[in-house]
Amino acid sequence: MTHFSRLKNVRLAGVFLLLSVSLLSGCAAQPQLSAAAEAQLPKQSYIPNVPFYSQRDFQCGPASLAMALGASGQQVSVDTLIPQVFLPSREGSVQPEMLATVRRHQRISYPLDGSFDALLSEVDAGHPVVVLQNLGLSFAPMWHYAVVIGYDQEAQQLRLHSGEQSHSLISMSRFNATWARSQHWAMVVLAPGQLPVSVSETAAADSIAAFEKVAEAKAALPAWQAVTERWPNYALGWFALGNALHSDGQPNAAAEAFKQATQVDNTLAAAWLNLGLTQQGLGEMQAARASLEKAAALPGKWQAQAKQALANSQP
């Protein structure tokens, strides 16, 4: 069971519960960075000009999304977001709705891996991080979304837009105690073409693919281009770029992307198949037949379709 499903019925709080926070701070562990992150990250970092929206009761989800979207260049009011993400029956917002609502506004939501390395790395890259905290106790949870906009390693503090306070400071240990109870859930909101600094190629591809389902192919193109630029040896990135280019009416560019996918991984049957079909559409029949033969020779779910396409290409 994923952490999403485990938390889907949680009740979200809109304000800090001071008593519970003070109780948590007494046994909070100091979060540790990896040696690599410790060496690479500056001691202090701050993201200026992140908009702040004070929240009403149980509406920390819409407010946090409005802040993250605004920082990405997409201005959306809290009132617009409330019916899209706020669930009255649960008095709050749950993570799948948070991720999905971002996509409806032409931005990509990228879940992070929950490490302090990722949290501070994204802040240092200029990416505000939406986090989910439990400001209550295990037997009386008070769930709360906030936006991390800065850190100071020497002071061991984070800077957040949270509740009714902008630029509020919280110790890293106290924050970590509240964050841990959401299984360290966090995400960043970025325009297509921008990528988090901390995600893997497969995690990035999953987020972009989810965005592509609700957006036009043209909207996802910059994202797939960014993936192939950062990870040129990721065959599925080239394959996805080829599909997006083809859907956008660019068959020649699509064929080049599919070719690149097959050069990176010559066992990627779907890339050979799509390359052959695209070449057929371009009238390159000899090249198409060679590509389809490659696809037909590879076992798997695409083999039958490749053999059929090959048979149909007979003069």
PDB file of N, CA, C and O in Angstrom, residues 118-193:
ATOM      1  N   ALA A 118      17.170  16.050  -0.834  1.00  0.00           N
ATOM      2  CA  ALA A 118      16.288  16.527  -1.898  1.00  0.00           C
ATOM      3  C   ALA A 118      15.631  17.844  -1.511  1.00  0.00           C
ATOM      4  O   ALA A 118      15.537  18.773  -2.317  1.00  0.00           O
ATOM      5  N   LEU A 119      15.170  17.941  -0.271  1.00  0.00           N
ATOM      6  CA  LEU A 119      14.484  19.149   0.189  1.00  0.00           C
ATOM      7  C   LEU A 119      15.378  20.375   0.044  1.00  0.00           C
ATOM      8  O   LEU A 119      14.991  21.385  -0.570  1.00  0.00           O
ATOM      9  N   LEU A 120      16.593  20.301   0.583  1.00  0.00           N
ATOM     10  CA  LEU A 120      17.478  21.459   0.538  1.00  0.00           C
ATOM     11  C   LEU A 120      18.016  21.706  -0.863  1.00  0.00           C
ATOM     12  O   LEU A 120      18.214  22.863  -1.276  1.00  0.00           O
ATOM     13  N   SER A 121      18.224  20.645  -1.634  1.00  0.00           N
ATOM     14  CA  SER A 121      18.720  20.810  -3.005  1.00  0.00           C
ATOM     15  C   SER A 121      17.710  21.543  -3.873  1.00  0.00           C
ATOM     16  O   SER A 121      18.084  22.400  -4.689  1.00  0.00           O
ATOM     17  N   GLU A 122      16.435  21.222  -3.711  1.00  0.00           N
ATOM     18  CA  GLU A 122      15.421  21.904  -4.506  1.00  0.00           C
ATOM     19  C   GLU A 122      15.297  23.377  -4.099  1.00  0.00           C
ATOM     20  O   GLU A 122      15.174  24.258  -4.961  1.00  0.00           O
ATOM     21  N   VAL A 123      15.356  23.642  -2.805  1.00  0.00           N
ATOM     22  CA  VAL A 123      15.308  25.039  -2.360  1.00  0.00           C
ATOM     23  C   VAL A 123      16.498  25.803  -2.933  1.00  0.00           C
ATOM     24  O   VAL A 123      16.356  26.924  -3.443  1.00  0.00           O
ATOM     25  N   ASP A 124      17.678  25.204  -2.882  1.00  0.00           N
ATOM     26  CA  ASP A 124      18.865  25.869  -3.412  1.00  0.00           C
ATOM     27  C   ASP A 124      18.764  26.096  -4.918  1.00  0.00           C
ATOM     28  O   ASP A 124      19.341  27.060  -5.446  1.00  0.00           O
ATOM     29  N   ALA A 125      18.019  25.228  -5.607  1.00  0.00           N
ATOM     30  CA  ALA A 125      17.817  25.386  -7.049  1.00  0.00           C
ATOM     31  C   ALA A 125      16.743  26.417  -7.380  1.00  0.00           C
ATOM     32  O   ALA A 125      16.474  26.680  -8.550  1.00  0.00           O
ATOM     33  N   GLY A 126      16.110  26.977  -6.355  1.00  0.00           N
ATOM     34  CA  GLY A 126      15.070  27.977  -6.583  1.00  0.00           C
ATOM     35  C   GLY A 126      13.684  27.406  -6.732  1.00  0.00           C
ATOM     36  O   GLY A 126      12.797  28.078  -7.252  1.00  0.00           O
ATOM     37  N   HIS A 127      13.493  26.167  -6.261  1.00  0.00           N
ATOM     38  CA  HIS A 127      12.204  25.500  -6.382  1.00  0.00           C
ATOM     39  C   HIS A 127      11.519  25.409  -5.016  1.00  0.00           C
ATOM     40  O   HIS A 127      11.952  24.610  -4.174  1.00  0.00           O
ATOM     41  N   PRO A 128      10.495  26.187  -4.749  1.00  0.00           N
ATOM     42  CA  PRO A 128       9.771  26.042  -3.480  1.00  0.00           C
ATOM     43  C   PRO A 128       9.230  24.622  -3.345  1.00  0.00           C
ATOM     44  O   PRO A 128       8.789  24.016  -4.331  1.00  0.00           O
ATOM     45  N   VAL A 129       9.261  24.090  -2.132  1.00  0.00           N
ATOM     46  CA  VAL A 129       8.854  22.705  -1.904  1.00  0.00           C
ATOM     47  C   VAL A 129       7.587  22.678  -1.056  1.00  0.00           C
ATOM     48  O   VAL A 129       7.566  23.190   0.065  1.00  0.00           O
ATOM     49  N   VAL A 130       6.533  22.069  -1.604  1.00  0.00           N
ATOM     50  CA  VAL A 130       5.296  21.861  -0.851  1.00  0.00           C
ATOM     51  C   VAL A 130       5.482  20.605  -0.005  1.00  0.00           C
ATOM     52  O   VAL A 130       5.847  19.543  -0.526  1.00  0.00           O
ATOM     53  N   VAL A 131       5.249  20.732   1.304  1.00  0.00           N
ATOM     54  CA  VAL A 131       5.447  19.603   2.220  1.00  0.00           C
ATOM     55  C   VAL A 131       4.164  19.344   3.000  1.00  0.00           C
ATOM     56  O   VAL A 131       3.342  20.241   3.192  1.00  0.00           O
ATOM     57  N   LEU A 132       4.015  18.110   3.451  1.00  0.00           N
ATOM     58  CA  LEU A 132       2.898  17.730   4.305  1.00  0.00           C
ATOM     59  C   LEU A 132       3.440  17.373   5.676  1.00  0.00           C
ATOM     60  O   LEU A 132       4.346  16.540   5.803  1.00  0.00           O
ATOM     61  N   GLN A 133       2.889  18.015   6.705  1.00  0.00           N
ATOM     62  CA  GLN A 133       3.319  17.781   8.079  1.00  0.00           C
ATOM     63  C   GLN A 133       2.143  17.288   8.917  1.00  0.00           C
ATOM     64  O   GLN A 133       0.986  17.561   8.596  1.00  0.00           O
ATOM     65  N   ASN A 134       2.477  16.605   9.987  1.00  0.00           N
ATOM     66  CA  ASN A 134       1.505  16.310  11.039  1.00  0.00           C
ATOM     67  C   ASN A 134       1.895  17.159  12.240  1.00  0.00           C
ATOM     68  O   ASN A 134       2.882  16.874  12.920  1.00  0.00           O
ATOM     69  N   LEU A 135       1.121  18.205  12.486  1.00  0.00           N
ATOM     70  CA  LEU A 135       1.426  19.121  13.575  1.00  0.00           C
ATOM     71  C   LEU A 135       0.811  18.677  14.895  1.00  0.00           C
ATOM     72  O   LEU A 135       0.925  19.387  15.901  1.00  0.00           O
ATOM     73  N   GLY A 136       0.157  17.520  14.877  1.00  0.00           N
ATOM     74  CA  GLY A 136      -0.440  16.993  16.096  1.00  0.00           C
ATOM     75  C   GLY A 136       0.360  15.829  16.642  1.00  0.00           C
ATOM     76  O   GLY A 136       1.589  15.797  16.555  1.00  0.00           O
ATOM     77  N   LEU A 137      -0.344  14.865  17.177  1.00  0.00           N
ATOM     78  CA  LEU A 137       0.270  13.674  17.734  1.00  0.00           C
ATOM     79  C   LEU A 137      -0.189  12.453  16.958  1.00  0.00           C
ATOM     80  O   LEU A 137      -1.150  12.520  16.178  1.00  0.00           O
ATOM     81  N   SER A 138       0.462  11.333  17.173  1.00  0.00           N
ATOM     82  CA  SER A 138       0.107  10.143  16.417  1.00  0.00           C
ATOM     83  C   SER A 138      -1.340   9.727  16.640  1.00  0.00           C
ATOM     84  O   SER A 138      -2.003   9.227  15.737  1.00  0.00           O
ATOM     85  N   PHE A 139      -1.853   9.934  17.861  1.00  0.00           N
ATOM     86  CA  PHE A 139      -3.229   9.546  18.161  1.00  0.00           C
ATOM     87  C   PHE A 139      -4.223  10.676  17.911  1.00  0.00           C
ATOM     88  O   PHE A 139      -5.429  10.476  18.003  1.00  0.00           O
ATOM     89  N   ALA A 140      -3.725  11.863  17.578  1.00  0.00           N
ATOM     90  CA  ALA A 140      -4.599  13.007  17.283  1.00  0.00           C
ATOM     91  C   ALA A 140      -3.943  13.856  16.203  1.00  0.00           C
ATOM     92  O   ALA A 140      -3.470  14.968  16.457  1.00  0.00           O
ATOM     93  N   PRO A 141      -3.866  13.329  14.967  1.00  0.00           N
ATOM     94  CA  PRO A 141      -3.118  14.032  13.916  1.00  0.00           C
ATOM     95  C   PRO A 141      -3.790  15.336  13.487  1.00  0.00           C
ATOM     96  O   PRO A 141      -5.007  15.444  13.483  1.00  0.00           O
ATOM     97  N   MET A 142      -2.958  16.297  13.143  1.00  0.00           N
ATOM     98  CA  MET A 142      -3.406  17.561  12.565  1.00  0.00           C
ATOM     99  C   MET A 142      -2.545  17.804  11.332  1.00  0.00           C
ATOM    100  O   MET A 142      -1.414  18.287  11.417  1.00  0.00           O
ATOM    101  N   TRP A 143      -3.079  17.447  10.168  1.00  0.00           N
ATOM    102  CA  TRP A 143      -2.310  17.469   8.928  1.00  0.00           C
ATOM    103  C   TRP A 143      -2.296  18.879   8.341  1.00  0.00           C
ATOM    104  O   TRP A 143      -3.291  19.586   8.371  1.00  0.00           O
ATOM    105  N   HIS A 144      -1.144  19.232   7.774  1.00  0.00           N
ATOM    106  CA  HIS A 144      -0.943  20.617   7.359  1.00  0.00           C
ATOM    107  C   HIS A 144       0.037  20.680   6.187  1.00  0.00           C
ATOM    108  O   HIS A 144       1.109  20.069   6.231  1.00  0.00           O
ATOM    109  N   TYR A 145      -0.341  21.427   5.131  1.00  0.00           N
ATOM    110  CA  TYR A 145       0.576  21.697   4.019  1.00  0.00           C
ATOM    111  C   TYR A 145       1.253  23.043   4.236  1.00  0.00           C
ATOM    112  O   TYR A 145       0.615  24.013   4.694  1.00  0.00           O
ATOM    113  N   ALA A 146       2.529  23.119   3.885  1.00  0.00           N
ATOM    114  CA  ALA A 146       3.285  24.361   3.943  1.00  0.00           C
ATOM    115  C   ALA A 146       4.250  24.382   2.760  1.00  0.00           C
ATOM    116  O   ALA A 146       4.393  23.386   2.038  1.00  0.00           O
ATOM    117  N   VAL A 147       4.910  25.531   2.568  1.00  0.00           N
ATOM    118  CA  VAL A 147       5.842  25.677   1.454  1.00  0.00           C
ATOM    119  C   VAL A 147       7.206  26.101   2.010  1.00  0.00           C
ATOM    120  O   VAL A 147       7.331  27.153   2.650  1.00  0.00           O
ATOM    121  N   VAL A 148       8.212  25.277   1.780  1.00  0.00           N
ATOM    122  CA  VAL A 148       9.571  25.575   2.241  1.00  0.00           C
ATOM    123  C   VAL A 148      10.237  26.487   1.213  1.00  0.00           C
ATOM    124  O   VAL A 148      10.306  26.155   0.023  1.00  0.00           O
ATOM    125  N   ILE A 149      10.734  27.634   1.687  1.00  0.00           N
ATOM    126  CA  ILE A 149      11.318  28.626   0.778  1.00  0.00           C
ATOM    127  C   ILE A 149      12.759  28.987   1.137  1.00  0.00           C
ATOM    128  O   ILE A 149      13.367  29.812   0.436  1.00  0.00           O
ATOM    129  N   GLY A 150      13.308  28.400   2.184  1.00  0.00           N
ATOM    130  CA  GLY A 150      14.678  28.726   2.528  1.00  0.00           C
ATOM    131  C   GLY A 150      15.210  27.836   3.629  1.00  0.00           C
ATOM    132  O   GLY A 150      14.460  27.123   4.301  1.00  0.00           O
ATOM    133  N   TYR A 151      16.532  27.880   3.818  1.00  0.00           N
ATOM    134  CA  TYR A 151      17.153  27.134   4.903  1.00  0.00           C
ATOM    135  C   TYR A 151      18.430  27.836   5.350  1.00  0.00           C
ATOM    136  O   TYR A 151      19.029  28.630   4.615  1.00  0.00           O
ATOM    137  N   ASP A 152      18.839  27.528   6.559  1.00  0.00           N
ATOM    138  CA  ASP A 152      20.093  28.028   7.127  1.00  0.00           C
ATOM    139  C   ASP A 152      20.707  26.869   7.901  1.00  0.00           C
ATOM    140  O   ASP A 152      20.226  26.519   8.992  1.00  0.00           O
ATOM    141  N   GLN A 153      21.726  26.249   7.332  1.00  0.00           N
ATOM    142  CA  GLN A 153      22.316  25.081   7.980  1.00  0.00           C
ATOM    143  C   GLN A 153      23.028  25.442   9.272  1.00  0.00           C
ATOM    144  O   GLN A 153      23.048  24.646  10.212  1.00  0.00           O
ATOM    145  N   GLU A 154      23.635  26.614   9.332  1.00  0.00           N
ATOM    146  CA  GLU A 154      24.351  26.993  10.545  1.00  0.00           C
ATOM    147  C   GLU A 154      23.378  27.205  11.702  1.00  0.00           C
ATOM    148  O   GLU A 154      23.654  26.801  12.840  1.00  0.00           O
ATOM    149  N   ALA A 155      22.242  27.843  11.421  1.00  0.00           N
ATOM    150  CA  ALA A 155      21.226  28.047  12.461  1.00  0.00           C
ATOM    151  C   ALA A 155      20.321  26.837  12.620  1.00  0.00           C
ATOM    152  O   ALA A 155      19.506  26.792  13.545  1.00  0.00           O
ATOM    153  N   GLN A 156      20.454  25.856  11.700  1.00  0.00           N
ATOM    154  CA  GLN A 156      19.612  24.659  11.709  1.00  0.00           C
ATOM    155  C   GLN A 156      18.131  25.034  11.663  1.00  0.00           C
ATOM    156  O   GLN A 156      17.313  24.547  12.446  1.00  0.00           O
ATOM    157  N   GLN A 157      17.808  25.912  10.708  1.00  0.00           N
ATOM    158  CA  GLN A 157      16.439  26.387  10.559  1.00  0.00           C
ATOM    159  C   GLN A 157      15.976  26.300   9.112  1.00  0.00           C
ATOM    160  O   GLN A 157      16.771  26.405   8.180  1.00  0.00           O
ATOM    161  N   LEU A 158      14.656  26.123   8.955  1.00  0.00           N
ATOM    162  CA  LEU A 158      13.996  26.240   7.660  1.00  0.00           C
ATOM    163  C   LEU A 158      13.097  27.465   7.687  1.00  0.00           C
ATOM    164  O   LEU A 158      12.587  27.861   8.737  1.00  0.00           O
ATOM    165  N   ARG A 159      12.884  28.055   6.521  1.00  0.00           N
ATOM    166  CA  ARG A 159      11.958  29.178   6.369  1.00  0.00           C
ATOM    167  C   ARG A 159      10.766  28.693   5.560  1.00  0.00           C
ATOM    168  O   ARG A 159      10.930  28.126   4.472  1.00  0.00           O
ATOM    169  N   LEU A 160       9.554  28.909   6.068  1.00  0.00           N
ATOM    170  CA  LEU A 160       8.335  28.400   5.438  1.00  0.00           C
ATOM    171  C   LEU A 160       7.303  29.505   5.285  1.00  0.00           C
ATOM    172  O   LEU A 160       7.233  30.430   6.102  1.00  0.00           O
ATOM    173  N   HIS A 161       6.488  29.373   4.229  1.00  0.00           N
ATOM    174  CA  HIS A 161       5.184  30.028   4.185  1.00  0.00           C
ATOM    175  C   HIS A 161       4.214  29.004   4.754  1.00  0.00           C
ATOM    176  O   HIS A 161       4.006  27.933   4.172  1.00  0.00           O
ATOM    177  N   SER A 162       3.604  29.327   5.901  1.00  0.00           N
ATOM    178  CA  SER A 162       2.819  28.312   6.593  1.00  0.00           C
ATOM    179  C   SER A 162       1.671  28.955   7.355  1.00  0.00           C
ATOM    180  O   SER A 162       1.880  29.920   8.101  1.00  0.00           O
ATOM    181  N   GLY A 163       0.480  28.419   7.165  1.00  0.00           N
ATOM    182  CA  GLY A 163      -0.672  28.912   7.909  1.00  0.00           C
ATOM    183  C   GLY A 163      -0.920  30.384   7.636  1.00  0.00           C
ATOM    184  O   GLY A 163      -1.053  30.812   6.492  1.00  0.00           O
ATOM    185  N   GLU A 164      -0.949  31.175   8.689  1.00  0.00           N
ATOM    186  CA  GLU A 164      -1.169  32.613   8.566  1.00  0.00           C
ATOM    187  C   GLU A 164       0.128  33.399   8.644  1.00  0.00           C
ATOM    188  O   GLU A 164       0.108  34.625   8.744  1.00  0.00           O
ATOM    189  N   GLN A 165       1.268  32.688   8.590  1.00  0.00           N
ATOM    190  CA  GLN A 165       2.558  33.342   8.726  1.00  0.00           C
ATOM    191  C   GLN A 165       3.410  33.133   7.486  1.00  0.00           C
ATOM    192  O   GLN A 165       3.627  32.012   7.047  1.00  0.00           O
ATOM    193  N   SER A 166       3.908  34.238   6.928  1.00  0.00           N
ATOM    194  CA  SER A 166       4.896  34.151   5.861  1.00  0.00           C
ATOM    195  C   SER A 166       6.289  34.179   6.475  1.00  0.00           C
ATOM    196  O   SER A 166       6.500  34.750   7.551  1.00  0.00           O
ATOM    197  N   HIS A 167       7.232  33.538   5.820  1.00  0.00           N
ATOM    198  CA  HIS A 167       8.627  33.545   6.260  1.00  0.00           C
ATOM    199  C   HIS A 167       8.782  33.103   7.720  1.00  0.00           C
ATOM    200  O   HIS A 167       9.612  33.619   8.452  1.00  0.00           O
ATOM    201  N   SER A 168       7.986  32.139   8.129  1.00  0.00           N
ATOM    202  CA  SER A 168       8.112  31.651   9.502  1.00  0.00           C
ATOM    203  C   SER A 168       9.337  30.736   9.600  1.00  0.00           C
ATOM    204  O   SER A 168       9.686  30.031   8.651  1.00  0.00           O
ATOM    205  N   LEU A 169       9.996  30.776  10.741  1.00  0.00           N
ATOM    206  CA  LEU A 169      11.193  29.978  10.962  1.00  0.00           C
ATOM    207  C   LEU A 169      10.867  28.801  11.873  1.00  0.00           C
ATOM    208  O   LEU A 169      10.117  28.926  12.839  1.00  0.00           O
ATOM    209  N   ILE A 170      11.436  27.647  11.552  1.00  0.00           N
ATOM    210  CA  ILE A 170      11.245  26.450  12.361  1.00  0.00           C
ATOM    211  C   ILE A 170      12.560  25.694  12.385  1.00  0.00           C
ATOM    212  O   ILE A 170      13.299  25.653  11.385  1.00  0.00           O
ATOM    213  N   SER A 171      12.895  25.119  13.515  1.00  0.00           N
ATOM    214  CA  SER A 171      14.137  24.349  13.593  1.00  0.00           C
ATOM    215  C   SER A 171      14.020  23.114  12.702  1.00  0.00           C
ATOM    216  O   SER A 171      12.936  22.546  12.524  1.00  0.00           O
ATOM    217  N   MET A 172      15.138  22.701  12.135  1.00  0.00           N
ATOM    218  CA  MET A 172      15.127  21.532  11.266  1.00  0.00           C
ATOM    219  C   MET A 172      14.675  20.282  12.009  1.00  0.00           C
ATOM    220  O   MET A 172      13.970  19.438  11.457  1.00  0.00           O
ATOM    221  N   SER A 173      15.078  20.163  13.276  1.00  0.00           N
ATOM    222  CA  SER A 173      14.700  18.969  14.037  1.00  0.00           C
ATOM    223  C   SER A 173      13.203  18.940  14.293  1.00  0.00           C
ATOM    224  O   SER A 173      12.555  17.894  14.170  1.00  0.00           O
ATOM    225  N   ARG A 174      12.623  20.086  14.659  1.00  0.00           N
ATOM    226  CA  ARG A 174      11.178  20.137  14.893  1.00  0.00           C
ATOM    227  C   ARG A 174      10.417  19.881  13.604  1.00  0.00           C
ATOM    228  O   ARG A 174       9.448  19.127  13.578  1.00  0.00           O
ATOM    229  N   PHE A 175      10.871  20.491  12.511  1.00  0.00           N
ATOM    230  CA  PHE A 175      10.229  20.248  11.223  1.00  0.00           C
ATOM    231  C   PHE A 175      10.297  18.779  10.846  1.00  0.00           C
ATOM    232  O   PHE A 175       9.312  18.187  10.391  1.00  0.00           O
ATOM    233  N   ASN A 176      11.466  18.172  11.027  1.00  0.00           N
ATOM    234  CA  ASN A 176      11.634  16.779  10.629  1.00  0.00           C
ATOM    235  C   ASN A 176      10.689  15.864  11.388  1.00  0.00           C
ATOM    236  O   ASN A 176      10.177  14.880  10.843  1.00  0.00           O
ATOM    237  N   ALA A 177      10.435  16.195  12.660  1.00  0.00           N
ATOM    238  CA  ALA A 177       9.507  15.379  13.444  1.00  0.00           C
ATOM    239  C   ALA A 177       8.094  15.461  12.878  1.00  0.00           C
ATOM    240  O   ALA A 177       7.382  14.446  12.806  1.00  0.00           O
ATOM    241  N   THR A 178       7.670  16.637  12.473  1.00  0.00           N
ATOM    242  CA  THR A 178       6.319  16.786  11.924  1.00  0.00           C
ATOM    243  C   THR A 178       6.226  16.236  10.511  1.00  0.00           C
ATOM    244  O   THR A 178       5.188  15.709  10.107  1.00  0.00           O
ATOM    245  N   TRP A 179       7.301  16.347   9.759  1.00  0.00           N
ATOM    246  CA  TRP A 179       7.331  15.890   8.360  1.00  0.00           C
ATOM    247  C   TRP A 179       7.389  14.369   8.287  1.00  0.00           C
ATOM    248  O   TRP A 179       6.783  13.753   7.402  1.00  0.00           O
ATOM    249  N   ALA A 180       8.103  13.757   9.208  1.00  0.00           N
ATOM    250  CA  ALA A 180       8.265  12.300   9.184  1.00  0.00           C
ATOM    251  C   ALA A 180       6.936  11.582   9.267  1.00  0.00           C
ATOM    252  O   ALA A 180       6.767  10.480   8.737  1.00  0.00           O
ATOM    253  N   ARG A 181       5.957  12.187   9.937  1.00  0.00           N
ATOM    254  CA  ARG A 181       4.670  11.515  10.125  1.00  0.00           C
ATOM    255  C   ARG A 181       3.816  11.513   8.861  1.00  0.00           C
ATOM    256  O   ARG A 181       2.751  10.893   8.845  1.00  0.00           O
ATOM    257  N   SER A 182       4.252  12.168   7.813  1.00  0.00           N
ATOM    258  CA  SER A 182       3.594  12.050   6.503  1.00  0.00           C
ATOM    259  C   SER A 182       4.428  11.176   5.568  1.00  0.00           C
ATOM    260  O   SER A 182       4.229  11.188   4.355  1.00  0.00           O
ATOM    261  N   GLN A 183       5.370  10.415   6.144  1.00  0.00           N
ATOM    262  CA  GLN A 183       6.345   9.664   5.349  1.00  0.00           C
ATOM    263  C   GLN A 183       7.168  10.606   4.463  1.00  0.00           C
ATOM    264  O   GLN A 183       7.544  10.271   3.346  1.00  0.00           O
ATOM    265  N   HIS A 184       7.421  11.816   4.988  1.00  0.00           N
ATOM    266  CA  HIS A 184       8.238  12.822   4.322  1.00  0.00           C
ATOM    267  C   HIS A 184       7.701  13.163   2.925  1.00  0.00           C
ATOM    268  O   HIS A 184       8.454  13.275   1.965  1.00  0.00           O
ATOM    269  N   TRP A 185       6.387  13.366   2.838  1.00  0.00           N
ATOM    270  CA  TRP A 185       5.800  13.693   1.531  1.00  0.00           C
ATOM    271  C   TRP A 185       6.159  15.128   1.147  1.00  0.00           C
ATOM    272  O   TRP A 185       6.067  16.063   1.956  1.00  0.00           O
ATOM    273  N   ALA A 186       6.571  15.295  -0.116  1.00  0.00           N
ATOM    274  CA  ALA A 186       6.936  16.618  -0.625  1.00  0.00           C
ATOM    275  C   ALA A 186       6.845  16.615  -2.136  1.00  0.00           C
ATOM    276  O   ALA A 186       6.970  15.562  -2.789  1.00  0.00           O
ATOM    277  N   MET A 187       6.625  17.793  -2.710  1.00  0.00           N
ATOM    278  CA  MET A 187       6.626  17.916  -4.165  1.00  0.00           C
ATOM    279  C   MET A 187       7.071  19.317  -4.559  1.00  0.00           C
ATOM    280  O   MET A 187       7.007  20.263  -3.771  1.00  0.00           O
ATOM    281  N   VAL A 188       7.539  19.427  -5.811  1.00  0.00           N
ATOM    282  CA  VAL A 188       7.805  20.728  -6.399  1.00  0.00           C
ATOM    283  C   VAL A 188       6.918  20.893  -7.623  1.00  0.00           C
ATOM    284  O   VAL A 188       6.496  19.910  -8.241  1.00  0.00           O
ATOM    285  N   VAL A 189       6.639  22.149  -7.962  1.00  0.00           N
ATOM    286  CA  VAL A 189       5.758  22.503  -9.076  1.00  0.00           C
ATOM    287  C   VAL A 189       6.576  23.302 -10.078  1.00  0.00           C
ATOM    288  O   VAL A 189       7.077  24.382  -9.753  1.00  0.00           O
ATOM    289  N   LEU A 190       6.730  22.763 -11.292  1.00  0.00           N
ATOM    290  CA  LEU A 190       7.594  23.404 -12.272  1.00  0.00           C
ATOM    291  C   LEU A 190       6.922  23.507 -13.635  1.00  0.00           C
ATOM    292  O   LEU A 190       6.065  22.689 -13.989  1.00  0.00           O
ATOM    293  N   ALA A 191       7.343  24.509 -14.399  1.00  0.00           N
ATOM    294  CA  ALA A 191       6.875  24.658 -15.771  1.00  0.00           C
ATOM    295  C   ALA A 191       7.515  23.579 -16.638  1.00  0.00           C
ATOM    296  O   ALA A 191       8.637  23.138 -16.371  1.00  0.00           O
ATOM    297  N   PRO A 192       6.822  23.120 -17.693  1.00  0.00           N
ATOM    298  CA  PRO A 192       7.427  22.149 -18.609  1.00  0.00           C
ATOM    299  C   PRO A 192       8.749  22.695 -19.167  1.00  0.00           C
ATOM    300  O   PRO A 192       8.823  23.844 -19.602  1.00  0.00           O
ATOM    301  N   GLY A 193       9.772  21.859 -19.108  1.00  0.00           N
ATOM    302  CA  GLY A 193      11.101  22.292 -19.532  1.00  0.00           C
ATOM    303  C   GLY A 193      12.036  22.472 -18.361  1.00  0.00           C
ATOM    304  O   GLY A 193      13.259  22.427 -18.528  1.00  0.00           O
TER     305      GLY A 193
END
